[in-house]
Structure formats: C-alpha cells, structure tokens
Coordinates of C-alpha atoms (C1' of nucleotides) in Angstrom, one line a residue:
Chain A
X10 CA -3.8 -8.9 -1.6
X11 CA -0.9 -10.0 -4.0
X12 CA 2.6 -8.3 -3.7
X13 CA 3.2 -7.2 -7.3
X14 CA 5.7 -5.1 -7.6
X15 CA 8.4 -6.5 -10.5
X16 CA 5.7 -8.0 -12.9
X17 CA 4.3 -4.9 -13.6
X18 CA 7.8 -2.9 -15.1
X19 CA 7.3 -1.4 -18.3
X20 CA 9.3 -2.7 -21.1
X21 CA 10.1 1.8 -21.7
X22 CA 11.6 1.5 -18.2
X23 CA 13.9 -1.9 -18.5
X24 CA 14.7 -0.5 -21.9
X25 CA 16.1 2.3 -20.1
X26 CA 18.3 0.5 -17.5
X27 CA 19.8 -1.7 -20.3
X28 CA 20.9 1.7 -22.0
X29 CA 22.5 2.7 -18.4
X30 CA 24.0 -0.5 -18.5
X31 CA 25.4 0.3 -22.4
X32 CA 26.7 3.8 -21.7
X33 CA 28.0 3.4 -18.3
X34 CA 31.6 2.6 -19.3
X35 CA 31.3 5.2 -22.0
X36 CA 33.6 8.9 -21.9
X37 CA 30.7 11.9 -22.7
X38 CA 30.3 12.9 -26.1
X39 CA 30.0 9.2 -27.4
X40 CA 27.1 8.1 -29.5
X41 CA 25.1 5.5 -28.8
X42 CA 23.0 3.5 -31.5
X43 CA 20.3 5.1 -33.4
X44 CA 16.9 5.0 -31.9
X45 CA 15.7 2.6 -34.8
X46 CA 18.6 0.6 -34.4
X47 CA 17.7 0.3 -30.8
X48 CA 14.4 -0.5 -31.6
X49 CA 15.5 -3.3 -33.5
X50 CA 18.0 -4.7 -31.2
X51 CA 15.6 -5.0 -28.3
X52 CA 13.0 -6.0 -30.7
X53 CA 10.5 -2.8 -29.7
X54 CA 8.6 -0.1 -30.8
X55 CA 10.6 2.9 -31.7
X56 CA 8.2 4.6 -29.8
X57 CA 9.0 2.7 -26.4
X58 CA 12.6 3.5 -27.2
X59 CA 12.0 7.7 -27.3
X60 CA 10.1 7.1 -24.3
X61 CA 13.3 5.7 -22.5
X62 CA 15.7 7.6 -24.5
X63 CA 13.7 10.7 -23.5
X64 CA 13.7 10.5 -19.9
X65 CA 17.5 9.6 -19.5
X66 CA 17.9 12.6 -21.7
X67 CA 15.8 14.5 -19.2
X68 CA 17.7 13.3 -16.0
X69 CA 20.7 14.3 -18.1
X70 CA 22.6 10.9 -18.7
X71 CA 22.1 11.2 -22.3
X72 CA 21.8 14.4 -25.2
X73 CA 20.6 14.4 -28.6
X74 CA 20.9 16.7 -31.7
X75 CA 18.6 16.5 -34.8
X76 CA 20.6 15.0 -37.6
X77 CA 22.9 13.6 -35.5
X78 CA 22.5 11.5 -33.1
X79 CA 22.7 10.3 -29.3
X80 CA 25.2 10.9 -27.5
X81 CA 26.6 10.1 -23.5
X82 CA 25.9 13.4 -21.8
X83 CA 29.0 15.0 -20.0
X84 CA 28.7 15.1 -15.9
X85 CA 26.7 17.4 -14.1
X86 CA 28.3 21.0 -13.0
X87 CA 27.9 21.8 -9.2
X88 CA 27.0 25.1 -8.4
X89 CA 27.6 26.9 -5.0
X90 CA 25.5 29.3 -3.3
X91 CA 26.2 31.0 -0.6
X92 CA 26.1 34.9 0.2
X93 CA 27.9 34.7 -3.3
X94 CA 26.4 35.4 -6.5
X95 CA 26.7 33.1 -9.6
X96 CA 30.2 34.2 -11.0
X97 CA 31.7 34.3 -7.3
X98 CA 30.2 30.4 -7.0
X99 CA 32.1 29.5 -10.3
X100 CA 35.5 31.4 -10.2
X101 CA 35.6 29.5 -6.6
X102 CA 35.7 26.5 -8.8
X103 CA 37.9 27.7 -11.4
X104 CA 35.1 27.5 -13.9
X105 CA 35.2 30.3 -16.4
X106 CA 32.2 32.0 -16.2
X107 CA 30.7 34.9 -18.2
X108 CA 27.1 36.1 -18.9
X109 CA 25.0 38.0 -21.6
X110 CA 23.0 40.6 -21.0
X111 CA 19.7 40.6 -22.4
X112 CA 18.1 43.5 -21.0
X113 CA 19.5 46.1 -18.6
X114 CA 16.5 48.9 -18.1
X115 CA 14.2 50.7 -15.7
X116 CA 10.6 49.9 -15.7
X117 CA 7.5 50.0 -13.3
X118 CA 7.2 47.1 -10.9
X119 CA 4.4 44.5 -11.6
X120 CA 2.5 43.2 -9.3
X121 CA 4.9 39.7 -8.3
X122 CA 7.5 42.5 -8.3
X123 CA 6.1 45.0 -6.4
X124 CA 4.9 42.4 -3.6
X125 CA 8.1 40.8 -3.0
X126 CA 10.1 44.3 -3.2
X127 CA 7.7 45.9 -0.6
X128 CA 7.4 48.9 -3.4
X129 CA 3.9 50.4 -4.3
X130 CA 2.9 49.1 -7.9
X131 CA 4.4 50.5 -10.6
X132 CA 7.1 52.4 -9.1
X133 CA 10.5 51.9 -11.1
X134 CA 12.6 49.1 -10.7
X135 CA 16.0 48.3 -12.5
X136 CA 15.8 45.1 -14.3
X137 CA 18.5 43.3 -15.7
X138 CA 17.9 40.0 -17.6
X139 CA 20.9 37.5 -18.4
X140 CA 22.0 34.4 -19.5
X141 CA 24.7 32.7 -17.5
X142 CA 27.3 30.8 -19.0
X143 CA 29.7 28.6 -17.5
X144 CA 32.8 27.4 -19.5
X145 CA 31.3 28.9 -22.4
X146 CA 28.0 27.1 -22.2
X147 CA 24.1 28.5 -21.0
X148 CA 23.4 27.1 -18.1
X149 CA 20.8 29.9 -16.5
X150 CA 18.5 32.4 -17.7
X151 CA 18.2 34.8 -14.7
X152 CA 16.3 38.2 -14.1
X153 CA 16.8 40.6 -11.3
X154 CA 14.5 43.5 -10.4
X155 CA 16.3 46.1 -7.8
X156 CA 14.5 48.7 -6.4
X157 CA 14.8 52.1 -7.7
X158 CA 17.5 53.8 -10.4
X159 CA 21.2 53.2 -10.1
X160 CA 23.0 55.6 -11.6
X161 CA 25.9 54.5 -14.3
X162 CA 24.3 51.1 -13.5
X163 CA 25.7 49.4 -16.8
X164 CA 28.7 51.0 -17.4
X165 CA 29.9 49.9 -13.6
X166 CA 28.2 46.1 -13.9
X167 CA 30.2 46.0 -17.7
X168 CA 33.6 45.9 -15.6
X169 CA 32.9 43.7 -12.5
X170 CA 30.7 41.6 -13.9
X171 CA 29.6 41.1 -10.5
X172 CA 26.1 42.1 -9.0
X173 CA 26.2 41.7 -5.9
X174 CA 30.5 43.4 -5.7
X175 CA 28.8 46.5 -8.0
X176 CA 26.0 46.9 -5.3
X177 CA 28.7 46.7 -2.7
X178 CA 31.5 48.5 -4.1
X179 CA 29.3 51.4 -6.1
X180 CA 26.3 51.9 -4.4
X181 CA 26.5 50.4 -0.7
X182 CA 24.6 48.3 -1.0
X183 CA 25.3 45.2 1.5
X184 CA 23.3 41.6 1.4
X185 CA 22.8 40.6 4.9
X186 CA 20.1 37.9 4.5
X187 CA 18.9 36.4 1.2
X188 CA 15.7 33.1 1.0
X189 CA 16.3 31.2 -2.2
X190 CA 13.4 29.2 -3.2
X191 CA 13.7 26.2 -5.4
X192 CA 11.6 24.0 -7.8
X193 CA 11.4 22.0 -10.9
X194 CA 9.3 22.9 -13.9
X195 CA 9.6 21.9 -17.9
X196 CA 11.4 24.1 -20.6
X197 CA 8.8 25.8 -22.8
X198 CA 10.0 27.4 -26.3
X199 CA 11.7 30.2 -24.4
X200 CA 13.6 28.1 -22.0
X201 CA 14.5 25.9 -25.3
X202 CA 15.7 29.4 -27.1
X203 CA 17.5 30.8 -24.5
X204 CA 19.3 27.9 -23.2
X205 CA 19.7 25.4 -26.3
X206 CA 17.8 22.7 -24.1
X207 CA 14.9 20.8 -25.2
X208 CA 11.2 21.1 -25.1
X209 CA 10.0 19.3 -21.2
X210 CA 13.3 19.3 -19.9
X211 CA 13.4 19.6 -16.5
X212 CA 14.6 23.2 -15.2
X213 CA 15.2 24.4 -11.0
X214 CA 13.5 27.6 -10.9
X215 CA 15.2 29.4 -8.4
X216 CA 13.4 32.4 -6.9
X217 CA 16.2 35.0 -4.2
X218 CA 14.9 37.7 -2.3
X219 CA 17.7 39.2 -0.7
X220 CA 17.6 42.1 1.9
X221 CA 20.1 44.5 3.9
X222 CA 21.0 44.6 7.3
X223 CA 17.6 46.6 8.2
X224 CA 15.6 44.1 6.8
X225 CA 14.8 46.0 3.6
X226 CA 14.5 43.9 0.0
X227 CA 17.0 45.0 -1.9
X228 CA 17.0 42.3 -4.6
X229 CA 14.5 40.0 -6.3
X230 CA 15.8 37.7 -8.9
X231 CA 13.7 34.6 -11.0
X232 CA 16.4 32.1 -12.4
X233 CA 15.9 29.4 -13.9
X234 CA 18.8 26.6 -14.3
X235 CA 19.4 23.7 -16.7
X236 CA 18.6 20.6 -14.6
X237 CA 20.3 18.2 -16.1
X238 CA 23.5 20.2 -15.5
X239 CA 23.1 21.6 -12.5
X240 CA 23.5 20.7 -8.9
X241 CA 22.3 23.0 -6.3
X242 CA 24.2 23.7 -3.4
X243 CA 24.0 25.1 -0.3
X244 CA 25.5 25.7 3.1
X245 CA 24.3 26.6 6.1
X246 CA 26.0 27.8 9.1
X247 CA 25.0 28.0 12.9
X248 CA 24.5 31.1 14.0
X249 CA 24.6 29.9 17.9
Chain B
X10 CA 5.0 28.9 -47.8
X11 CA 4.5 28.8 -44.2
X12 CA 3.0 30.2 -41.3
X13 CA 5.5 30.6 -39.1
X14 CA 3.8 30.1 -35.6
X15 CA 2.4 26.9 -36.7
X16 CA 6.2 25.1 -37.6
X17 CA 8.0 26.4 -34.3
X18 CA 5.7 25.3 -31.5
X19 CA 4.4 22.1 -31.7
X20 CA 0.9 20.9 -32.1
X21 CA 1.2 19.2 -27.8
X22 CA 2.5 22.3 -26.9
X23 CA -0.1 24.5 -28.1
X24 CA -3.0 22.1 -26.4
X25 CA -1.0 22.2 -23.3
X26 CA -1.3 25.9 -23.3
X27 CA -4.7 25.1 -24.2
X28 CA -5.7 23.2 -21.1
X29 CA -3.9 25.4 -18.4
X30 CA -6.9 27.8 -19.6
X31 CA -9.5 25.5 -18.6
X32 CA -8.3 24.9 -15.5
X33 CA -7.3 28.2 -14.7
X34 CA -10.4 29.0 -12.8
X35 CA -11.4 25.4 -11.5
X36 CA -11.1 24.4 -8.3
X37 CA -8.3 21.3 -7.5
X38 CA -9.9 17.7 -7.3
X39 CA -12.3 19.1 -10.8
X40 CA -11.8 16.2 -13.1
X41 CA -11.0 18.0 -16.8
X42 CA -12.3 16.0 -19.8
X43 CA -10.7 12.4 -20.7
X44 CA -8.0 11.8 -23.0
X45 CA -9.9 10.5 -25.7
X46 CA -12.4 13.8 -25.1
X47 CA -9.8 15.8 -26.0
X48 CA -8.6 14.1 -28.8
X49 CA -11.7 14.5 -30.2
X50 CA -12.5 18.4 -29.0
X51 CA -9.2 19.5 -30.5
X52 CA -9.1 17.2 -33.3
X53 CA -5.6 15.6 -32.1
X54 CA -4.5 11.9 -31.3
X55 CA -4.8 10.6 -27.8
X56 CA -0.5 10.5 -28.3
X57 CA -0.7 13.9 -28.3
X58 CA -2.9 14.6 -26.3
X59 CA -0.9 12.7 -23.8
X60 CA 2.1 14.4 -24.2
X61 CA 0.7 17.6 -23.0
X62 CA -1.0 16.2 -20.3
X63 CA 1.8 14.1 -19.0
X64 CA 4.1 17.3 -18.9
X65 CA 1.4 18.5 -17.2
X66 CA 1.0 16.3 -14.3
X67 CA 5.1 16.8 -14.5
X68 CA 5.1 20.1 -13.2
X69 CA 2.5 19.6 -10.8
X70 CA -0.6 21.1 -12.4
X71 CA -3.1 18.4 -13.0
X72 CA -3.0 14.7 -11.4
X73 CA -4.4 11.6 -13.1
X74 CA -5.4 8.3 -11.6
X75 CA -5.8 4.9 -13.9
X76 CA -9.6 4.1 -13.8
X77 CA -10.8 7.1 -12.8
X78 CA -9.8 10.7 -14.4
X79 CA -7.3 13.4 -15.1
X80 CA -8.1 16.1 -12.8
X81 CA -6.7 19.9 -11.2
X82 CA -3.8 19.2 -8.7
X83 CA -3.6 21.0 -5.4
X84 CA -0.9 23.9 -4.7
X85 CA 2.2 23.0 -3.9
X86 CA 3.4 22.4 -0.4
X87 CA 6.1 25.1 1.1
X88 CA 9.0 23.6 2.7
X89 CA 11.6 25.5 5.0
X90 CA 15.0 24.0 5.8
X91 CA 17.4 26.1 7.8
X92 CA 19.4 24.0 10.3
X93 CA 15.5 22.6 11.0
X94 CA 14.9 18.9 10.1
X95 CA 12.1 17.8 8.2
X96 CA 9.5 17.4 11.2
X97 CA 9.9 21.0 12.5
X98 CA 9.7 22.7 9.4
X99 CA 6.1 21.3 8.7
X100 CA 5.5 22.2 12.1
X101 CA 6.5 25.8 12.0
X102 CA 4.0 26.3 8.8
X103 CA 1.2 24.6 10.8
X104 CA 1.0 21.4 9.2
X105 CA 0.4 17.9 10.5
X106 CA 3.7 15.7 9.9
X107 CA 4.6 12.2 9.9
X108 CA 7.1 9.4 9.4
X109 CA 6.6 6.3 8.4
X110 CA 10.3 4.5 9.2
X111 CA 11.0 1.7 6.9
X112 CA 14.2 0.2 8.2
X113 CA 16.3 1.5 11.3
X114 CA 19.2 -0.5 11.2
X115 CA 22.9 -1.2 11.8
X116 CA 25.1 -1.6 8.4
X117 CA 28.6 -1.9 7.3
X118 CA 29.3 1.9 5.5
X119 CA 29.6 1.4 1.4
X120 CA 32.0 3.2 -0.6
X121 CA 29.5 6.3 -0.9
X122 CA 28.4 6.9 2.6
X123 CA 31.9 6.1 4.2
X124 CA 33.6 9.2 1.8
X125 CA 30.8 11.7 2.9
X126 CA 30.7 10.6 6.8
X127 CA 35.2 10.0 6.5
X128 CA 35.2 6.7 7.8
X129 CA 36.6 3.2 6.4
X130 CA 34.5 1.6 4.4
X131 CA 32.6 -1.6 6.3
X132 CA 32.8 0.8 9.2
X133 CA 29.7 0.7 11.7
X134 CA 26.8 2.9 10.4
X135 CA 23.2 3.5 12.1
X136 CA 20.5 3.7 9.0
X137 CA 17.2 5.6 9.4
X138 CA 14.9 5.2 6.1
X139 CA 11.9 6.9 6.7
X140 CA 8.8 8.0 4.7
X141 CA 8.0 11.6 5.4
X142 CA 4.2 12.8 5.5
X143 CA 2.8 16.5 5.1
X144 CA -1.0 16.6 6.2
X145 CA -1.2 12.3 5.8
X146 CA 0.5 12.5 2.0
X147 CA 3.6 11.1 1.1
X148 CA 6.3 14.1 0.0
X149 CA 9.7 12.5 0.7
X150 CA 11.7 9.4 0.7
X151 CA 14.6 10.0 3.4
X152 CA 17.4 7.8 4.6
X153 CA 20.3 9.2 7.2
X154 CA 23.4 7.6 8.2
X155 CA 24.8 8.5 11.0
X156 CA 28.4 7.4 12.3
X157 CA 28.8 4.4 14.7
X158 CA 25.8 2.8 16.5
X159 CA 23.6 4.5 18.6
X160 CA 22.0 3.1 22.0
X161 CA 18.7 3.2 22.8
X162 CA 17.9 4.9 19.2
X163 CA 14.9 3.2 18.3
X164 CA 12.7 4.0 21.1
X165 CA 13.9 7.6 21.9
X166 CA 13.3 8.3 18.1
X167 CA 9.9 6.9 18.6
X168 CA 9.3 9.7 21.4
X169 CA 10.3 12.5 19.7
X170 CA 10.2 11.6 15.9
X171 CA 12.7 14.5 15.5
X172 CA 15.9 13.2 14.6
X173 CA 18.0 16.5 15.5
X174 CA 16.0 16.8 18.9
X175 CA 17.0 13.2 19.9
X176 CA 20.3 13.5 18.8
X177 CA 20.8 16.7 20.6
X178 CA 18.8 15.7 24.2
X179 CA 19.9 12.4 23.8
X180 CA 23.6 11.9 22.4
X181 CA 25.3 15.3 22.7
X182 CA 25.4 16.3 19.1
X183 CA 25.1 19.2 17.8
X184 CA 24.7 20.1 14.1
X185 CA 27.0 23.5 13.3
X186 CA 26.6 23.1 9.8
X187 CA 24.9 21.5 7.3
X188 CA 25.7 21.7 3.2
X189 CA 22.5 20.5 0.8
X190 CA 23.0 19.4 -2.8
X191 CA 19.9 19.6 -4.6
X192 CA 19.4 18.2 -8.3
X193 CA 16.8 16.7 -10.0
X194 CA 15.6 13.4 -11.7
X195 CA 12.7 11.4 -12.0
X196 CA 11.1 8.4 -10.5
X197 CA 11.6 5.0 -11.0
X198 CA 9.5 2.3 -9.8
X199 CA 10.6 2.3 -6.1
X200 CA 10.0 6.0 -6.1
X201 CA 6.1 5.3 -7.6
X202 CA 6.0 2.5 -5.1
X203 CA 7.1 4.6 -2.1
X204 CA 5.6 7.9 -2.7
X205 CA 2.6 7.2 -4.7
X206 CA 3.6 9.5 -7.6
X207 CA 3.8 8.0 -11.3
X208 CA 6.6 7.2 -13.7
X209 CA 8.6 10.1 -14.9
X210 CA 8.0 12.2 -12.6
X211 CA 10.2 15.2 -11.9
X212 CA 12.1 14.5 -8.3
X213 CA 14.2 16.7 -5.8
X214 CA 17.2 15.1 -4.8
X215 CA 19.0 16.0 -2.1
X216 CA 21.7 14.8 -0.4
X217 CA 22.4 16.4 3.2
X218 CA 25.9 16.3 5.2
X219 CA 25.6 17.6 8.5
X220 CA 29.1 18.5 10.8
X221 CA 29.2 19.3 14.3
X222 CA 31.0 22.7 15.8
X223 CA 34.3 20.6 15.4
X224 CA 33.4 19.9 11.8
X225 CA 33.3 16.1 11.9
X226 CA 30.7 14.9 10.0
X227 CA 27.6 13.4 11.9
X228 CA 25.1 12.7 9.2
X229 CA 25.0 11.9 5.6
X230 CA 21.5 11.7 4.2
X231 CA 20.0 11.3 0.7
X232 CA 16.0 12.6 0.3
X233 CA 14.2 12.3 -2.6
X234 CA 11.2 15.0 -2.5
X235 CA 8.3 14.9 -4.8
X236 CA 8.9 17.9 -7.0
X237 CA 5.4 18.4 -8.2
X238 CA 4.7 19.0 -4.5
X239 CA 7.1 20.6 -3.0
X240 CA 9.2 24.0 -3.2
X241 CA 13.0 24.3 -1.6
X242 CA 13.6 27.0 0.5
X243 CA 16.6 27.9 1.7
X244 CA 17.5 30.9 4.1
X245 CA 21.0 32.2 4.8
X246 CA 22.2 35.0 7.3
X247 CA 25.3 37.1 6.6
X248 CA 27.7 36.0 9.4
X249 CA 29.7 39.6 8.9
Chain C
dC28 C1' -29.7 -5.1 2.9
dA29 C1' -25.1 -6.5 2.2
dA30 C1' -21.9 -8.8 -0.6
dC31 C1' -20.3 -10.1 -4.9
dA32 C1' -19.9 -10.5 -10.0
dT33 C1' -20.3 -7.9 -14.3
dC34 C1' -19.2 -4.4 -17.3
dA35 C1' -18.4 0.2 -19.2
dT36 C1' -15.1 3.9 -18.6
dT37 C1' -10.6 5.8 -18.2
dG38 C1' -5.8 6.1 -17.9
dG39 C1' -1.2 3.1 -19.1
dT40 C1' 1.6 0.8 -22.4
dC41 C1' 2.9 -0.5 -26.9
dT42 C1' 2.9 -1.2 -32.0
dA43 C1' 3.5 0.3 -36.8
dT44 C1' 3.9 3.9 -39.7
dG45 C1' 4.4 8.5 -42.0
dC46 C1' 6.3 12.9 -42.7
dC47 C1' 9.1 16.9 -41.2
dA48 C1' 13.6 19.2 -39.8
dA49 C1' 18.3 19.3 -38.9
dT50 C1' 22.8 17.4 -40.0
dG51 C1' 26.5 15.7 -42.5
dT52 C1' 28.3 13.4 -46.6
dT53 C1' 28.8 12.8 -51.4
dG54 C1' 29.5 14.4 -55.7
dA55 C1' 29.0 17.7 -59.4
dT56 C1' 30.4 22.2 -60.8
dC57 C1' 33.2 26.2 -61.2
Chain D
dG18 C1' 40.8 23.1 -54.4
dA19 C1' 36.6 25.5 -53.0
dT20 C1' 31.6 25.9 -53.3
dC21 C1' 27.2 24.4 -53.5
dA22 C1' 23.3 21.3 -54.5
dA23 C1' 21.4 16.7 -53.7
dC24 C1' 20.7 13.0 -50.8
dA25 C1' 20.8 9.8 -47.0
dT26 C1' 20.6 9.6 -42.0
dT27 C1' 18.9 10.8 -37.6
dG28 C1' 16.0 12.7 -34.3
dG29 C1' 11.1 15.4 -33.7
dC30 C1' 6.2 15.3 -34.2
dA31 C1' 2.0 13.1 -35.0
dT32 C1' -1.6 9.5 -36.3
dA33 C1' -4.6 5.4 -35.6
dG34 C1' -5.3 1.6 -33.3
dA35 C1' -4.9 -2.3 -30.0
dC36 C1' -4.9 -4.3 -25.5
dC37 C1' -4.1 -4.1 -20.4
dA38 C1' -5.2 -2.4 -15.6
dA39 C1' -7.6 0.1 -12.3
dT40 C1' -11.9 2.3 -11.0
dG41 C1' -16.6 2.8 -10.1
dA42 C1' -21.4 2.0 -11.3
dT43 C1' -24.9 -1.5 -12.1
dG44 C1' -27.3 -5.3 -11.3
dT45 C1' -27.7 -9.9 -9.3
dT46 C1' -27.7 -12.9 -5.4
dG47 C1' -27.8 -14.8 -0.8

DNA sequence: CAACATCATTGGTCTATGCCAATGTTGATC
DNA sequence: GATCAACATTGGCATAGACCAATGATGTTG
C-alpha cells in the first residue's frame, strides 16, 4: 500500500548520477579518478563503483582502457539513413569515412539468406563483409549478401567505394524500397575484436532488405553499430 | 604456458554460452535453475554467474523476477513505423494495443522542445505522456508536444486513442514527414518504475519530429521502447 | 473454509579481497 | 641518446560471504 519509490535507489545508481554530475563540465578525453579512488571517496565497494562506472560506459558517457584509466567519452556520431548507403550518410556530413574489407566472395546462400533473398538454398550469393569507419574510427561491422555473381565486383567497389553507386552505375541495379530493422544486443568477443568495444556493450543490430522497382530483393545486409556512438536516423516522407 | 582459449574469453562468458544451450529447446515462462544452482553445477561464484545471466536478461533472452525465478523470456514483439503512429502499427500486426495517459497538459516549451518544434521558449505547448501497451504489457514510455493548445483534445483523444487520426479528423494536420533518431541507453529508476523492466536494461530511444506538407513542425516526441522487447522497423519508398 | 502469520527460497545489492592483463614510467644498460 | 627490462598503476575477472526484499508455500487461527 505504501508509495516507495526513492527509498529503495541503489547506492550503484546514485553513485552513478554523482559521476554525471563530476564529468558534466568535463571536454572528452579527460580522466576521471581511479575506480579505487572512487571507491574511497564515496566510501563504497569497488565493486558498486564498476557497477556504475560500467553502465555509463555502456550508455557511452564514459570509456576506459586497461592500464590506463577512465576517461569522459567524446559525443555521440549521428548517422543518416535514407535511400543512401553508409558513406553517402557520412560525406553528407563531412565526416571522412572509409571501410575495410574483410571478405569479398561468392558462396551458397544459408538458410536466413536464402529466405530473405527469395533464392532456393544454396544458390550463390556475393558476400562482402566490412568494417565501417568514420573519421578513422570502427564504428560498424556490416555484411551484405547480393544475389548472384557480379562480374569485376571488387575491382569496381575498390574505386567508388560505394555499394549501392557500384550497383547503380555498373550493374543497373536500382533500390526502390529498402525495410531496415533495428535492435539492441551485447558485444560478444567478435563484436569486441572487430570493433575495439567492450565485452556487453550495447550494439543496434541493424538488419536491410532492399528491393528494385519490381519488388525483387536485391540486397540483404546484417550490421551491427557501436551503440554508444551511434544515433540512428531516419526520414520518412509522404508519399500522398 | 597457456591454453589460449581459456585466457581470451572469460570464465561468464563461456557459462553464458553455456545457458543459451539449455534454454535453446525450452519453451518461454520454463524457469532455468537458480543462481546459486548454477554456481554450484558449473563450479563458479553466484558474481559470475550473475554476470552472464544479467547480460542475458539484457538482450532479451531470459527474464528474472525477485522471489521467484530466472526463467526463458518470450520473442520479441515486431514493431512497424512508417508515417503510422504507435496504436496502428500494433493494429496492422493483429495485436491488442493500449495507452495508459499519464499527464495531458498544457506547459510553457523548455529550451529542448522549443528548438525542435521552432518556437520561443515559455511558448504554449500541449503535452501527451502516455504509457503504450502491446497485448496488456508495457513496451513504451511516450510523451509528444505538440505546438499551441489544442481544444477539445482530451476527450476526442479519448475516442480515438490515435493521436494522428484525431489530429487529422479533428484539427486539420497532416503529417508529411516525419525524421526518427534512434539510440540506445538503459533504464533508470523511472524507466523500472514505468515499464516494469529492471535496472540496466538496454532501452530504445527515440525521439520523433513530425512536419506538415508546409514543413512546419507539428510534433516533437521522445519514446523510450523496451529494447529487450521490441524490434525497429523502418520502411522507405524511393520517391524517384 | 477463508484469512493471516510464518518461514524457506530466490533474486538484488554490497563488501572485502585477490590475482591477472594492459599501460606507462622509471631507470639501468649499451 | 636510444633501447629495453623492471615496476607501479589501472582496469578486468573472479571468489566467498553477508544481508535485504519479494515471492510463494505451509501451517495456524478465527
């Protein structure tokens, strides 16, 4: 019957606001005190201080390095997505953006693959697996399956950089209508490997099915974005 | 020496892989052993053990309530957005929706919401914070500002419970275009308060700024989805 | 039989502590 | 002066244990 909402904060979460409060006046890159100290100061556990330490590293207020220390994380990037791919979204905001390819092949289609492609299983599909970078840094690890071969695929894609101009310009290949999907999940080792994040921070898994004018799928990409420096955007027009 | 599998992946993140197994094949609502079970089984502390869980119940994947049991979470819920609002895109996927609305009110515009709606700060604004409900359970914590006060509001909003029908029928406007930012973050005591979700976990924000045709903006809202729930999808037509 | 008090169980928070891994500094050596 | 080894510092992982809070079963009582 009681209302009992305030008594019942956790010392880890008013921890946390008073580090808000410490780092709010604070330019990126600066350190704050060392978890023990912290632990000391506010007269805790150092445990309760990683918990709060942890999860303003996960909304991405704060980073940390091994050996070194904690530091005031820099501001979030924004991302635009449109009918644009990911470099088209950052040029437009004079971002310098490049990417690495991991992978550029031709296999069969799995099963996920071959569903959301409309293919039969195990017909060939070109894959090509990248990490993004945006002013030098990783900020998505993205694979895209397309149906089918395409010819001088890589050495075309080495000079645009592109996808979706190299599909147009090369091969035809318009985007009339694409469904981007989008959800949160943890970093695992390979998210940590591949984008120098740590272990359960949060990530926007972004699945895109585009398609042609005729309806067909013509691209099915899995990315998955840093989210503590990412924002997700997009705009929507009416068609009426 | 060492082996090397052991040193990279950590001992929380092995029973985490560990536990997706048993559950793999159990139906949701099956309670999975209790924290200090587990400790036990895999020869681990209950710290560790909770680490895996908790990242766990993070993404969605188990559930846990105080008293009672860890247990396998249900699927996520789909959610469509196109120039639909909340109420019809449950509604187009056959699901029962409600609102619970938690203040509808006049206010003076702060500094954030007068610089997204372009008014002067202090400036008239009607509020709506509402509670948004898929199939009875609590997914989103929504509140709109829309410019100016509006007559009549409260009971044709009660009518329709559509905020872009009854400001459509009712008040002339018509949304041409809407722009969502999407990021995450994770909840804080008013989000486990409101949405029934626990500490930590992973959140969608979003904030929403819908314009009419003549591109004057007519709402500014700021959602907060769970993201353990709940999927983002976005669908956009070529206009060429 | 219904209502209530009791109590064991289970997750939630916190402490205190230890060792490992990565980093950066210090100082010896060439 | 440059190089490299040793060491201190800092975050990362893990343990063991304690107490609290919510839940649900058990048993008592009116």
């Amino acid at each position: 019957m009681s209302s009992d909402v305030d008594q019942a904060t956790p010392k880890y979460y008013l921890l946390k606001t008073e580090v808000l409060g410490l780092i709010a006046n604070l330019r990126p890159g600066t350190l704050i005190p060392t978890e023990r100290a912290l632990a000391e100061k506010y007269a805790t556990s150092r445990t309760t201080v990683r918990q709060a330490i942890s999860e303003l590293v996960a909304e991405g207020k704060l980073g940390r390095i091994q050996g070194h220390g904690t530091f005031v994380a820099a501001p979030k990037v924004t991302h635009v997505r449109q009918l644009t791919s990911f470099s088209d979204d950052a040029r437009s905001q004079g971002l310098r953006s490049d990417s690495t390819v991991l992978a550029l092949d031709v296999v069969g289609s799995d099963a996920e693959v071959s569903a959301h492609l409309e293919l039969d299983q195990g017909k060939p599909v070109t894959r090509l697996e990248r990490i993004r970078l945006i002013e030098g840094e990783p900020l998505a690890h993205e694979t895209a399956w397309l149906p089918g071969k395409l010819p001088r695929f890589k050495s075309k894609l080495a000079n645009s950089g592109s996808l979706y101009a190299v599909l147009a310009a090369d091969y035809g290949i318009r985007i009339a209508d694409v469904e981007d999907t989008v959800e949160t999940a943890l970093a695992g080792p390979a998210d940590v490997r591949l984008l120098g994040i740590e272990m359960g921070a949060p990530l926007l898994v972004v699945h895109r099915l585009a398609r042609d004018v005729g309806g067909t799928p013509v691209e099915w990409t899995r990315s998955t974005f840093r989210g503590d420096r990412f924002r997700f955007v997009s705009r929507v027009k009416s068609g009426n």
